[in-house]
Amino acid sequence: PKKIEPELPPLDEAALLKSVVKIECPADGGKYIGTGFAVKGDVVITAAHVIVDSVNEVCTVIFPNNRRPIHYLKGAIVDLENTKKRLNEQGIDFALLKLPALDSYPEAKTIYPNTYPYIPYPSCSDSKMLGDKLLHFGYPSNYVDQNYLSKLDGETIALADIKGIKDQLSQDQTFTFKSPILGFTYDESEHHPYMVSRVASFYGDSGGLAFNASKQCILGPHRGGTIGKGAGE
């Protein structure tokens, strides 16, 4: 039977678009580029593989204006060693960056006098999400210099557990990172660490906001992957 969702107020999409950031972390001879999103408490969430090989524990966090990454700020990687350990040993591709307090950061306070933009929605608490409409936000490589905040529609088609770890080549084929081996399931009786959405993904999207539009809640950072011949996250 078709699920009946409770009526929700109109989605504040403008708030989502203001809070999804481009992330650049320094590398030997270049930089690692990905996406993240700001939540309350001056915290930015991203995928661990975006930041774990950074040669510095401070990355550039670029907030958008009209969907273009404009405001260049800084964020410190939170607990880098344990973030690496969780990714490499457990397959948990999740990381946090901490933005400086505005009162101690004049460059940011001139842009955001009171608070950094953040996602004004909770994390998803309902495990029953198969078939839900999803939104995916990121700065993909199919835009020149990854300078445009993309929004793509998705749909939950499966859930997944972590069955092991493997080495995976990045989408731009420039570096290798640890990736979980996933076991797919349709069990909605409990939360699972990953879900699959039917949506295209590109280099640069990693760490971007995966948002459940049906329930208006945050799923977490997304990462590219392939199931069969279809692109998924």
CSV table of C-alpha atoms in Angstrom, one decimal:
chain,number,residue,atom,x,y,z
A,1,PRO,CA,0.0,0.0,0.0
A,2,LYS,CA,1.1,3.5,-0.7
A,3,LYS,CA,2.6,5.4,2.3
A,4,ILE,CA,0.7,8.4,3.5
A,5,GLU,CA,3.1,11.1,4.6
A,6,PRO,CA,2.0,13.8,7.1
A,7,GLU,CA,1.5,17.2,5.6
A,8,LEU,CA,4.6,19.4,6.1
A,9,PRO,CA,5.1,23.1,5.6
A,10,PRO,CA,6.7,24.2,2.3
A,11,LEU,CA,10.4,23.3,2.2
A,12,ASP,CA,12.8,26.2,2.9
A,13,GLU,CA,15.0,25.4,-0.1
A,14,ALA,CA,16.7,28.8,0.1
A,15,ALA,CA,18.1,27.8,3.5
A,16,LEU,CA,19.5,24.6,2.1
A,17,LEU,CA,21.1,26.4,-0.8
A,18,LYS,CA,22.8,28.9,1.5
A,19,SER,CA,24.2,26.1,3.7
A,20,VAL,CA,25.9,23.7,1.3
A,21,VAL,CA,29.6,24.6,1.0
A,22,LYS,CA,32.4,23.8,-1.3
A,23,ILE,CA,35.5,22.3,0.5
A,24,GLU,CA,39.1,22.5,-0.6
A,25,CYS,CA,41.8,20.8,1.5
A,26,PRO,CA,45.5,21.2,0.7
A,27,ALA,CA,47.4,18.3,-0.9
A,28,ASP,CA,51.0,17.9,-2.1
A,29,GLY,CA,51.0,19.8,-5.4
A,30,GLY,CA,47.3,20.5,-5.5
A,31,LYS,CA,44.1,20.2,-3.4
A,32,TYR,CA,41.3,17.8,-2.6
A,33,ILE,CA,37.9,19.2,-3.5
A,34,GLY,CA,34.5,18.1,-2.2
A,35,THR,CA,31.3,19.4,-0.7
A,36,GLY,CA,29.9,19.8,2.8
A,37,PHE,CA,27.0,21.3,4.6
A,38,ALA,CA,26.7,23.5,7.7
A,39,VAL,CA,24.6,22.5,10.7
A,40,LYS,CA,23.8,24.4,13.9
A,41,GLY,CA,26.8,24.8,16.2
A,42,ASP,CA,29.2,26.2,13.5
A,43,VAL,CA,29.9,22.6,12.3
A,44,VAL,CA,30.3,21.5,8.7
A,45,ILE,CA,29.6,17.8,7.8
A,46,THR,CA,31.3,16.2,4.9
A,47,ALA,CA,32.6,12.8,3.7
A,48,ALA,CA,35.8,11.6,5.3
A,49,HIS,CA,37.5,10.8,2.1
A,50,VAL,CA,37.4,14.5,1.1
A,51,ILE,CA,39.6,15.5,4.0
A,52,VAL,CA,41.6,12.6,5.4
A,53,ASP,CA,44.6,13.1,3.1
A,54,SER,CA,44.8,16.8,3.6
A,55,VAL,CA,48.4,18.0,4.5
A,56,ASN,CA,46.9,20.6,6.8
A,57,GLU,CA,44.2,20.2,9.5
A,58,VAL,CA,42.6,23.4,8.3
A,59,CYS,CA,40.6,23.4,5.0
A,60,THR,CA,38.9,26.1,3.0
A,61,VAL,CA,35.1,26.2,3.4
A,62,ILE,CA,33.4,28.3,0.7
A,63,PHE,CA,29.8,29.4,1.3
A,64,PRO,CA,27.7,30.2,-1.7
A,65,ASN,CA,25.8,33.3,-2.9
A,66,ASN,CA,23.2,32.6,-5.6
A,67,ARG,CA,24.5,29.0,-5.8
A,68,ARG,CA,28.1,30.2,-6.6
A,69,PRO,CA,30.9,29.5,-4.1
A,70,ILE,CA,31.9,33.0,-3.1
A,71,HIS,CA,32.8,33.4,0.6
A,72,TYR,CA,36.1,31.8,1.3
A,73,LEU,CA,36.4,30.9,5.0
A,74,LYS,CA,38.3,28.3,7.1
A,75,GLY,CA,37.3,25.2,9.0
A,76,ALA,CA,39.4,23.0,11.2
A,77,ILE,CA,39.1,19.2,10.7
A,78,VAL,CA,37.7,17.7,13.9
A,79,ASP,CA,39.7,14.7,15.3
A,80,LEU,CA,41.5,13.8,12.0
A,81,GLU,CA,43.2,10.7,13.3
A,82,ASN,CA,40.0,9.0,14.5
A,83,THR,CA,38.2,10.1,11.3
A,84,LYS,CA,40.9,8.3,9.3
A,85,LYS,CA,40.6,5.3,11.5
A,86,ARG,CA,36.8,5.0,11.2
A,87,LEU,CA,37.1,5.3,7.4
A,88,ASN,CA,40.0,2.9,6.9
A,89,GLU,CA,38.9,0.2,9.4
A,90,GLN,CA,35.1,0.5,9.6
A,91,GLY,CA,34.1,2.1,6.2
A,92,ILE,CA,32.4,5.1,7.9
A,93,ASP,CA,32.8,7.9,5.4
A,94,PHE,CA,31.9,10.8,7.7
A,95,ALA,CA,33.8,13.8,8.9
A,96,LEU,CA,33.3,17.1,10.7
A,97,LEU,CA,34.9,20.6,10.3
A,98,LYS,CA,34.6,23.2,12.9
A,99,LEU,CA,34.2,26.9,11.9
A,100,PRO,CA,35.7,29.5,14.2
A,101,ALA,CA,33.4,31.4,16.5
A,102,LEU,CA,32.2,34.5,14.6
A,103,ASP,CA,33.2,36.9,17.4
A,104,SER,CA,36.8,35.7,16.9
A,105,TYR,CA,36.7,35.7,13.1
A,106,PRO,CA,36.3,39.3,11.7
A,107,GLU,CA,36.4,38.2,8.0
A,108,ALA,CA,33.4,35.9,8.5
A,109,LYS,CA,31.5,38.3,10.8
A,110,THR,CA,31.4,41.0,8.1
A,111,ILE,CA,29.5,38.5,5.9
A,112,TYR,CA,27.4,36.8,8.6
A,113,PRO,CA,27.0,39.2,11.6
A,114,ASN,CA,24.9,36.9,13.7
A,115,THR,CA,25.3,33.2,12.6
A,116,TYR,CA,26.7,31.1,9.8
A,117,PRO,CA,24.0,29.7,7.5
A,118,TYR,CA,23.0,26.2,8.6
A,119,ILE,CA,20.5,23.6,7.7
A,120,PRO,CA,17.3,24.3,9.8
A,121,TYR,CA,16.1,20.7,9.7
A,122,PRO,CA,16.7,17.7,12.0
A,123,SER,CA,18.5,14.5,11.1
A,124,CYS,CA,16.1,11.7,9.9
A,125,SER,CA,14.8,9.6,12.7
A,126,ASP,CA,12.3,7.3,10.8
A,127,SER,CA,13.9,4.2,9.4
A,128,LYS,CA,11.1,3.7,6.9
A,129,MET,CA,12.4,5.7,3.9
A,130,LEU,CA,12.2,3.4,0.8
A,131,GLY,CA,10.6,5.3,-2.0
A,132,ASP,CA,11.0,8.7,-0.4
A,133,LYS,CA,11.9,11.7,-2.6
A,134,LEU,CA,15.4,12.8,-2.0
A,135,LEU,CA,17.4,16.0,-2.9
A,136,HIS,CA,21.2,15.9,-3.5
A,137,PHE,CA,23.2,19.1,-3.3
A,138,GLY,CA,26.9,19.4,-4.4
A,139,TYR,CA,29.6,21.1,-6.4
A,140,PRO,CA,30.1,18.6,-9.2
A,141,SER,CA,32.9,18.5,-11.8
A,142,ASN,CA,30.5,18.7,-14.7
A,143,TYR,CA,30.4,22.5,-14.0
A,144,VAL,CA,33.5,24.4,-14.9
A,145,ASP,CA,35.8,24.7,-11.8
A,146,GLN,CA,33.0,23.1,-9.8
A,147,ASN,CA,31.7,26.6,-9.3
A,148,TYR,CA,27.9,26.0,-9.2
A,149,LEU,CA,25.8,24.4,-6.5
A,150,SER,CA,23.8,21.6,-8.2
A,151,LYS,CA,20.5,20.2,-7.0
A,152,LEU,CA,19.4,16.8,-8.2
A,153,ASP,CA,16.3,14.8,-7.4
A,154,GLY,CA,16.7,11.3,-6.1
A,155,GLU,CA,14.8,8.4,-4.6
A,156,THR,CA,15.6,5.9,-2.0
A,157,ILE,CA,15.7,2.5,-3.7
A,158,ALA,CA,17.7,0.4,-1.2
A,159,LEU,CA,19.5,0.4,2.2
A,160,ALA,CA,23.0,-1.0,2.9
A,161,ASP,CA,25.2,-2.4,5.6
A,162,ILE,CA,29.0,-2.4,5.7
A,163,LYS,CA,30.4,-5.8,4.9
A,164,GLY,CA,34.1,-4.9,4.6
A,165,ILE,CA,36.6,-2.4,3.2
A,166,LYS,CA,38.2,-2.1,-0.2
A,167,ASP,CA,40.5,0.4,-2.1
A,168,GLN,CA,38.6,2.6,-4.5
A,169,LEU,CA,39.9,4.9,-7.3
A,170,SER,CA,38.5,8.4,-7.2
A,171,GLN,CA,36.1,9.4,-10.0
A,172,ASP,CA,38.8,11.7,-11.5
A,173,GLN,CA,41.3,8.8,-11.2
A,174,THR,CA,43.8,10.8,-9.3
A,175,PHE,CA,43.9,9.1,-5.9
A,176,THR,CA,42.8,5.9,-4.1
A,177,PHE,CA,40.8,5.8,-0.9
A,178,LYS,CA,39.2,3.3,1.4
A,179,SER,CA,35.6,2.4,0.6
A,180,PRO,CA,33.1,0.2,2.2
A,181,ILE,CA,31.9,-3.0,0.7
A,182,LEU,CA,28.1,-2.8,0.9
A,183,GLY,CA,25.5,-5.4,1.5
A,184,PHE,CA,22.2,-4.2,0.2
A,185,THR,CA,18.9,-4.7,2.0
A,186,TYR,CA,15.3,-3.6,2.0
A,187,ASP,CA,14.8,-4.0,5.7
A,188,GLU,CA,13.3,-0.8,7.1
A,189,SER,CA,12.9,-2.1,10.7
A,190,GLU,CA,16.1,-0.2,11.7
A,191,HIS,CA,18.5,2.4,10.5
A,192,HIS,CA,21.4,1.2,8.2
A,193,PRO,CA,24.6,3.2,7.7
A,194,TYR,CA,24.1,3.7,3.9
A,195,MET,CA,21.3,4.0,1.5
A,196,VAL,CA,21.1,4.0,-2.3
A,197,SER,CA,19.5,6.8,-4.3
A,198,ARG,CA,18.8,6.7,-8.0
A,199,VAL,CA,20.7,9.8,-9.0
A,200,ALA,CA,23.8,10.7,-11.1
A,201,SER,CA,27.0,11.6,-9.2
A,202,PHE,CA,30.2,13.4,-10.2
A,203,TYR,CA,33.6,14.1,-8.7
A,204,GLY,CA,33.2,17.0,-6.3
A,205,ASP,CA,29.8,15.9,-5.1
A,206,SER,CA,31.2,13.8,-2.2
A,207,GLY,CA,30.2,15.1,1.2
A,208,GLY,CA,27.3,17.1,-0.2
A,209,LEU,CA,23.9,17.2,1.4
A,210,ALA,CA,21.6,14.2,1.0
A,211,PHE,CA,18.2,15.4,2.1
A,212,ASN,CA,14.9,13.6,2.5
A,213,ALA,CA,12.3,15.9,1.0
A,214,SER,CA,9.4,13.6,1.8
A,215,LYS,CA,10.1,13.9,5.6
A,216,GLN,CA,12.1,17.1,5.5
A,217,CYS,CA,15.2,15.8,7.4
A,218,ILE,CA,18.9,15.4,6.9
A,219,LEU,CA,20.2,12.0,5.7
A,220,GLY,CA,23.9,12.9,5.8
A,221,PRO,CA,26.8,13.4,3.4
A,222,HIS,CA,26.6,11.6,0.0
A,223,ARG,CA,29.3,9.8,-1.9
A,224,GLY,CA,29.4,8.4,-5.4
A,225,GLY,CA,29.0,4.8,-6.2
A,226,THR,CA,27.7,2.4,-8.8
A,227,ILE,CA,25.3,-0.5,-8.5
A,228,GLY,CA,25.0,-2.6,-11.6
A,229,LYS,CA,25.0,-0.2,-14.5
A,230,GLY,CA,23.3,2.6,-12.7
A,231,ALA,CA,24.9,5.5,-10.8
A,232,GLY,CA,23.9,5.7,-7.1
A,233,GLU,CA,24.9,7.3,-3.9
